[in-house]
PDB file of C-alpha atoms and ligand atoms in Angstrom:
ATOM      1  CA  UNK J 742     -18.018  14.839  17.457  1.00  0.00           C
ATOM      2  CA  UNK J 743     -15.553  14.328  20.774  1.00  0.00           C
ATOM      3  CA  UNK J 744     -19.047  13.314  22.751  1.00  0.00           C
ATOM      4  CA  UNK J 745     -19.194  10.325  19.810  1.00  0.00           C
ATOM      5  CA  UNK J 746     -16.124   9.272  19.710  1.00  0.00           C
ATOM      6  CA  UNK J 747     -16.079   8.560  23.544  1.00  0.00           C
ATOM      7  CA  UNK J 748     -18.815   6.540  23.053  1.00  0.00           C
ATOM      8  CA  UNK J 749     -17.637   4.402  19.874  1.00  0.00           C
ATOM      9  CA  UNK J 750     -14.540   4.167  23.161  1.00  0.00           C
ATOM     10  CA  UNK J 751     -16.850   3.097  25.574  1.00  0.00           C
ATOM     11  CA  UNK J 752     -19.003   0.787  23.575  1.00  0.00           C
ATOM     12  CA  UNK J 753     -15.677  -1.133  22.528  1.00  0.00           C
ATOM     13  CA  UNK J 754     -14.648  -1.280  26.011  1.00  0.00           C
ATOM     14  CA  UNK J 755     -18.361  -2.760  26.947  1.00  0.00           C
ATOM     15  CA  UNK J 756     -17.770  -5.216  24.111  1.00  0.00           C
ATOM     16  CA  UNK J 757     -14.837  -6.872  26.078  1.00  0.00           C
ATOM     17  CA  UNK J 758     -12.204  -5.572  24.069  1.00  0.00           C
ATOM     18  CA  UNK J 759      -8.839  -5.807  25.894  1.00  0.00           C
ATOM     19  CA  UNK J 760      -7.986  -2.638  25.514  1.00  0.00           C
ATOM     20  CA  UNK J 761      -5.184  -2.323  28.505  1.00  0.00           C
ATOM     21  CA  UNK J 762      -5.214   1.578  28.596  1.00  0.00           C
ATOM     22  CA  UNK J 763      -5.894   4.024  26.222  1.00  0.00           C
ATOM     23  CA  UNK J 764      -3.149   4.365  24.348  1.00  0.00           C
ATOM     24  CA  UNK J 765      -2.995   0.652  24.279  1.00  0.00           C
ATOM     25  CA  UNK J 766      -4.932  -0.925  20.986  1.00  0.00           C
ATOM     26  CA  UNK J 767      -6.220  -4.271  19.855  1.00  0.00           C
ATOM     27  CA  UNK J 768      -7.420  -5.387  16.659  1.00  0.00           C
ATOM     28  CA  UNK J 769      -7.883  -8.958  15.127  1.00  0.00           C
ATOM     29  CA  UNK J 770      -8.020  -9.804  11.924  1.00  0.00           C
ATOM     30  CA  UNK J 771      -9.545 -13.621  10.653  1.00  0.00           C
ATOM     31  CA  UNK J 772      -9.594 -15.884   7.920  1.00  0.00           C
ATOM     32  CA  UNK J 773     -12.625 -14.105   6.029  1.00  0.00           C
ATOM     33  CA  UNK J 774     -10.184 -11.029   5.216  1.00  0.00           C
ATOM     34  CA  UNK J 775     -11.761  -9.043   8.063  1.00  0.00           C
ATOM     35  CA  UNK J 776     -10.340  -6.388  10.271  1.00  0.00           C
ATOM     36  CA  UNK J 777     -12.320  -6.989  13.436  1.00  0.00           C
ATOM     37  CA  UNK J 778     -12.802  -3.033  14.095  1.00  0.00           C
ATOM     38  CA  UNK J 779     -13.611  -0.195  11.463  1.00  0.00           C
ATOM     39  CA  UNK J 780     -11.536   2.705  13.687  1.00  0.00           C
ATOM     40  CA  UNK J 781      -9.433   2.875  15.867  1.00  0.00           C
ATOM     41  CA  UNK J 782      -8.381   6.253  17.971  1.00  0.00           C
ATOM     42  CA  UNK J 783      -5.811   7.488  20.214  1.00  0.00           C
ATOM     43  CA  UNK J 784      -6.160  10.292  22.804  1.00  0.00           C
ATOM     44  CA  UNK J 785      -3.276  13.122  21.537  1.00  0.00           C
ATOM     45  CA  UNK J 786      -1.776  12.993  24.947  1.00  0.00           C
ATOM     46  CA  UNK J 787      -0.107   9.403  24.132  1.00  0.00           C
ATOM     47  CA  UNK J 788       3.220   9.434  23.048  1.00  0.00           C
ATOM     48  CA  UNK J 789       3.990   5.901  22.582  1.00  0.00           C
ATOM     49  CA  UNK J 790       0.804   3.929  20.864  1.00  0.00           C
ATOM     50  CA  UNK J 791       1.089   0.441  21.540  1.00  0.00           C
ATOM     51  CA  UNK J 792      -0.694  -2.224  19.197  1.00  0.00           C
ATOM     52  CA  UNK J 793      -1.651  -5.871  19.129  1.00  0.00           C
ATOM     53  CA  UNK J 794      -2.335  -7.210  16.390  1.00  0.00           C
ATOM     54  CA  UNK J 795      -4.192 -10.741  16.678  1.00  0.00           C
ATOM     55  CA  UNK J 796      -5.035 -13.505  13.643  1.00  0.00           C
ATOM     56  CA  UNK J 797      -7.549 -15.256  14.807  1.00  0.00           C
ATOM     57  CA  UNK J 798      -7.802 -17.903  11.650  1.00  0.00           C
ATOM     58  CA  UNK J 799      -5.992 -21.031  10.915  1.00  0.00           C
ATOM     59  CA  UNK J 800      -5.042 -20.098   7.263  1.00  0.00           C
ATOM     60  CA  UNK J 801      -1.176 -20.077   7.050  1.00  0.00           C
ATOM     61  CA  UNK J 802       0.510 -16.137   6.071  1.00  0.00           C
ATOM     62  CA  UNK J 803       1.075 -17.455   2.762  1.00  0.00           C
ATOM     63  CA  UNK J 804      -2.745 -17.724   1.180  1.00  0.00           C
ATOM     64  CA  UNK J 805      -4.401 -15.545   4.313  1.00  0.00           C
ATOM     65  CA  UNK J 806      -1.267 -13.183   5.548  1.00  0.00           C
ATOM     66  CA  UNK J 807      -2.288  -9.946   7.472  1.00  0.00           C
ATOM     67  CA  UNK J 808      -0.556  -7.118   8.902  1.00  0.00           C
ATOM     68  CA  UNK J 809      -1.253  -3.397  10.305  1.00  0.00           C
ATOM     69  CA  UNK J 810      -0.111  -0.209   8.404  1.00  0.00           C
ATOM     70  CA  UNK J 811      -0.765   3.082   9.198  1.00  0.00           C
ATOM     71  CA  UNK J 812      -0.586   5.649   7.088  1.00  0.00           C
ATOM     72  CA  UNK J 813      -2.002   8.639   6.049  1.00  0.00           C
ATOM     73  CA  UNK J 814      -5.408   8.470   3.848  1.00  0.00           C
ATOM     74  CA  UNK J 815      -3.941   9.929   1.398  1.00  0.00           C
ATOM     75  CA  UNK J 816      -0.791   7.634   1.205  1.00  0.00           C
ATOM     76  CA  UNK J 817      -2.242   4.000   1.605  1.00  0.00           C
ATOM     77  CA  UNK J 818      -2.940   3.386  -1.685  1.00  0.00           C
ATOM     78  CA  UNK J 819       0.713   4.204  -2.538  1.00  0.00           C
ATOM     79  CA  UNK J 820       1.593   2.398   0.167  1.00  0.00           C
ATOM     80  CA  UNK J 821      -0.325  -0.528  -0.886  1.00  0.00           C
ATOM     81  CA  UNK J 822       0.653  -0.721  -4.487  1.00  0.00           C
ATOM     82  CA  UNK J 823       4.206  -0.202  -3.920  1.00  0.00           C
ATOM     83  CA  UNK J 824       4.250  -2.910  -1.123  1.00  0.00           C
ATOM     84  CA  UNK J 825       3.018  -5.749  -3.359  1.00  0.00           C
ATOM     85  CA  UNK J 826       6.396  -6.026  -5.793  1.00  0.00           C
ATOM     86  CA  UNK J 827       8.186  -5.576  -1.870  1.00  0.00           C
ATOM     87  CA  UNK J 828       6.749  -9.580  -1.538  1.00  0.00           C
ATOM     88  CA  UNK J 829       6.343 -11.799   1.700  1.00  0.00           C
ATOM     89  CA  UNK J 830       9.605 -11.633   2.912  1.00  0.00           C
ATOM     90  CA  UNK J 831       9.014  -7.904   3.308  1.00  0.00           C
ATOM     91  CA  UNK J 832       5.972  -7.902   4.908  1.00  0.00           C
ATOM     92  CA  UNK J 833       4.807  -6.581   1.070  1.00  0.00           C
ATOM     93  CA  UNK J 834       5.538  -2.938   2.509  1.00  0.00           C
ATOM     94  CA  UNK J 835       8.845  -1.312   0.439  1.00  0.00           C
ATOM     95  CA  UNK J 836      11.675  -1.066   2.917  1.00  0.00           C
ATOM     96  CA  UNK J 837      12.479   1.952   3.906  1.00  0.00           C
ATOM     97  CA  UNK J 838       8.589   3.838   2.431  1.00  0.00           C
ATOM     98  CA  UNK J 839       8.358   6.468   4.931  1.00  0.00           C
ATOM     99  CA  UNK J 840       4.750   7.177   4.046  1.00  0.00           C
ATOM    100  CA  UNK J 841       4.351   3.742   6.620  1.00  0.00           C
ATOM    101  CA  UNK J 842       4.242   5.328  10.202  1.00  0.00           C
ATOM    102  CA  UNK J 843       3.875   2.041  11.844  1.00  0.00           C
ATOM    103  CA  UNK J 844       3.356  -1.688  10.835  1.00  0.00           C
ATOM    104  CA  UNK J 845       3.305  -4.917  12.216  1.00  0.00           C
ATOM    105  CA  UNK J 846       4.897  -7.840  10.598  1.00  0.00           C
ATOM    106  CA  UNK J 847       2.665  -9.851   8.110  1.00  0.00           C
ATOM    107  CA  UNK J 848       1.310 -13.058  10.583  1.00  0.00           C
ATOM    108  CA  UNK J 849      -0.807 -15.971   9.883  1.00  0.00           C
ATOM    109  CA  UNK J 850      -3.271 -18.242  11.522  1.00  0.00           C
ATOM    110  CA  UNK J 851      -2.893 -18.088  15.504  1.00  0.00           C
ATOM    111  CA  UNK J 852      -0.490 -15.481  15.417  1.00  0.00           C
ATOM    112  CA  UNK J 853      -0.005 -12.315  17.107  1.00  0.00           C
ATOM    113  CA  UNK J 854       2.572  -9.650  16.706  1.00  0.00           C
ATOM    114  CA  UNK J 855       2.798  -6.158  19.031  1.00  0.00           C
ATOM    115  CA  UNK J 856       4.037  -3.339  18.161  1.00  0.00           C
ATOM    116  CA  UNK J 857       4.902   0.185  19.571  1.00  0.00           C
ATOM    117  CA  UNK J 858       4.921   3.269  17.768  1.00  0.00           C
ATOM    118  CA  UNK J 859       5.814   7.176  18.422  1.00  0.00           C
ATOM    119  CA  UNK J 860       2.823   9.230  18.367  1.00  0.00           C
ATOM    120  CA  UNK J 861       3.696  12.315  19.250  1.00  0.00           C
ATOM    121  CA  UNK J 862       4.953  12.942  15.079  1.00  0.00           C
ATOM    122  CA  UNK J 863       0.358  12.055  14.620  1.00  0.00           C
ATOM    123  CA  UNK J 864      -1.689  15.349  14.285  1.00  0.00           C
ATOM    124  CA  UNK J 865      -5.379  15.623  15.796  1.00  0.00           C
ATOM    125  CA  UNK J 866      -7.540  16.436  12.562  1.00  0.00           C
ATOM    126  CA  UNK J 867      -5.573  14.617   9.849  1.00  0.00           C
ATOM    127  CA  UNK J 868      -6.786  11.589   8.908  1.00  0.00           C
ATOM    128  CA  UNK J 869      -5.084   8.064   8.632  1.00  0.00           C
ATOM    129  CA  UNK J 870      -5.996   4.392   7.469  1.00  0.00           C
ATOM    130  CA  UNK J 871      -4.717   1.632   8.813  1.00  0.00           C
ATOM    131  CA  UNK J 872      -5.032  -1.388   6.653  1.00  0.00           C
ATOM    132  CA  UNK J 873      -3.633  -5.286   5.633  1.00  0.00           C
ATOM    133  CA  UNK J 874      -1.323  -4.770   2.890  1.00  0.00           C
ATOM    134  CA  UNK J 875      -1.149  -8.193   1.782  1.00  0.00           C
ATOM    135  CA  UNK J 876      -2.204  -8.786  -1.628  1.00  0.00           C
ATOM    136  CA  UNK J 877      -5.934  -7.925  -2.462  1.00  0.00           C
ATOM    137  CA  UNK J 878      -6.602  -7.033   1.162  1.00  0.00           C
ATOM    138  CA  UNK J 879      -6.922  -3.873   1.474  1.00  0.00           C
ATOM    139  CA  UNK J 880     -10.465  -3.989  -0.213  1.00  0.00           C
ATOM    140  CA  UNK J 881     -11.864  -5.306   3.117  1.00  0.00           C
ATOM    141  CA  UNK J 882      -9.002  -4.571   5.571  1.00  0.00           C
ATOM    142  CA  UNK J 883      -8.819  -0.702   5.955  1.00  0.00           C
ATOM    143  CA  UNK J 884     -10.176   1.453   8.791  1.00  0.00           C
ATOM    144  CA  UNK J 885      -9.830   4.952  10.225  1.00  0.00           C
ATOM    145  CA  UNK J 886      -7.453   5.886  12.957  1.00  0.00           C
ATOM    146  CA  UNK J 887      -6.819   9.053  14.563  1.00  0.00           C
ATOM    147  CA  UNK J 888      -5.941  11.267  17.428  1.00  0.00           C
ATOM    148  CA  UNK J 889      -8.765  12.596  19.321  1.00  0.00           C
ATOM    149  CA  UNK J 890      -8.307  15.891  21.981  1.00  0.00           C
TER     150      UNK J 890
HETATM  151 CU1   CU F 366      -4.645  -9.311   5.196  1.00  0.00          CU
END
C-alpha cells in the first residue's frame, strides 16, 4: 500500500506536476467541472500543507466557480449541502462549519488562489475528500486525500 502510493507520487512528479516539495500540492480544476487529479497525499511529517489551487478555464466564478474543501469522507456531503444556502459571497461553504479543515476561496476562469493549512490536527488512516463545493460540483469534483507514513 505505502510502495503504491510512492509511485501514484512519483508518476505525478514524472507528469510535470509542479509539485515544489512534498508537502507542497497542486491541483487544477477547468471549465468541464474537472478536478485535474483524483488524490492527493501528504507525508504525516508535514505540518503546514500548502495548496494551489489553479482554474485553468475561461468561464467566469459565477456559471463555472470552483474551490478546494477538505474534509472528512464522512462530512463532505454535509459540508456540501449546507454550503449551497451559504451562496457565492461565501464561497457556498457555511461560515464558521468546522467540519471544513481547509478551503480555498471559490475562483473563476484564469484564477488561482493558495492556501496553507495546519496538518499536524490530519490523522494517517482516516480518510478525507477534498472537493468543489459550488453548486452541482461535487458530482465530478471530489477526490481522496490523506496522510501517508
Ligand atoms: Cu467547481
Amino acid at each position: 500500500m505505502r510502495f503504491a502510493h510512492i509511485i501514484v507520487a512519483a508518476s505525478l512528479f514524472a507528469a510535470g506536476t509542479a509539485i515544489a516539495g512534498p508537502c507542497d500540492l497542486e491541483i487544477e480544476s477547468t471549465d468541464a467541472m474537472k478536478f485535474s487529479k483524483d488524490s492527493l497525499s501528504v507525508p504525516a511529517s508535514c505540518k503546514k500543507v500548502t495548496l494551489k489551487l489553479v482554474h485553468t478555464g475561461k468561464l467566469p466564478k459565477a456559471s463555472m466557480g470552483h474551490n478546494w474543501v477538505l474534509a472528512k469522507a464522512a462530512d463532505v456531503q454535509g459540508v456540501a449541502n449546507d454550503g449551497i444556502p451559504a451562496g457565492a459571497d461565501k464561497g457556498y461553504i457555511k461560515p464558521g462549519d468546522a467540519r471544513v479543515l481547509a478551503a480555498t476561496k471559490l475562483i473563476g476562469g484564469g484564477e488561482s488562489d493558495t492556501i496553507s493549512f495546519d496538518a499536524t490536527k490530519l490523522k494517517v488512516g482516516e480518510a478525507y475528500n477534498f472537493f468543489c463545493s459550488f453548486p452541482g460540483h461535487i458530482g465530478l469534483m471530489k477526490g481522496s486525500f490523506a496522510l501517508t507514513k
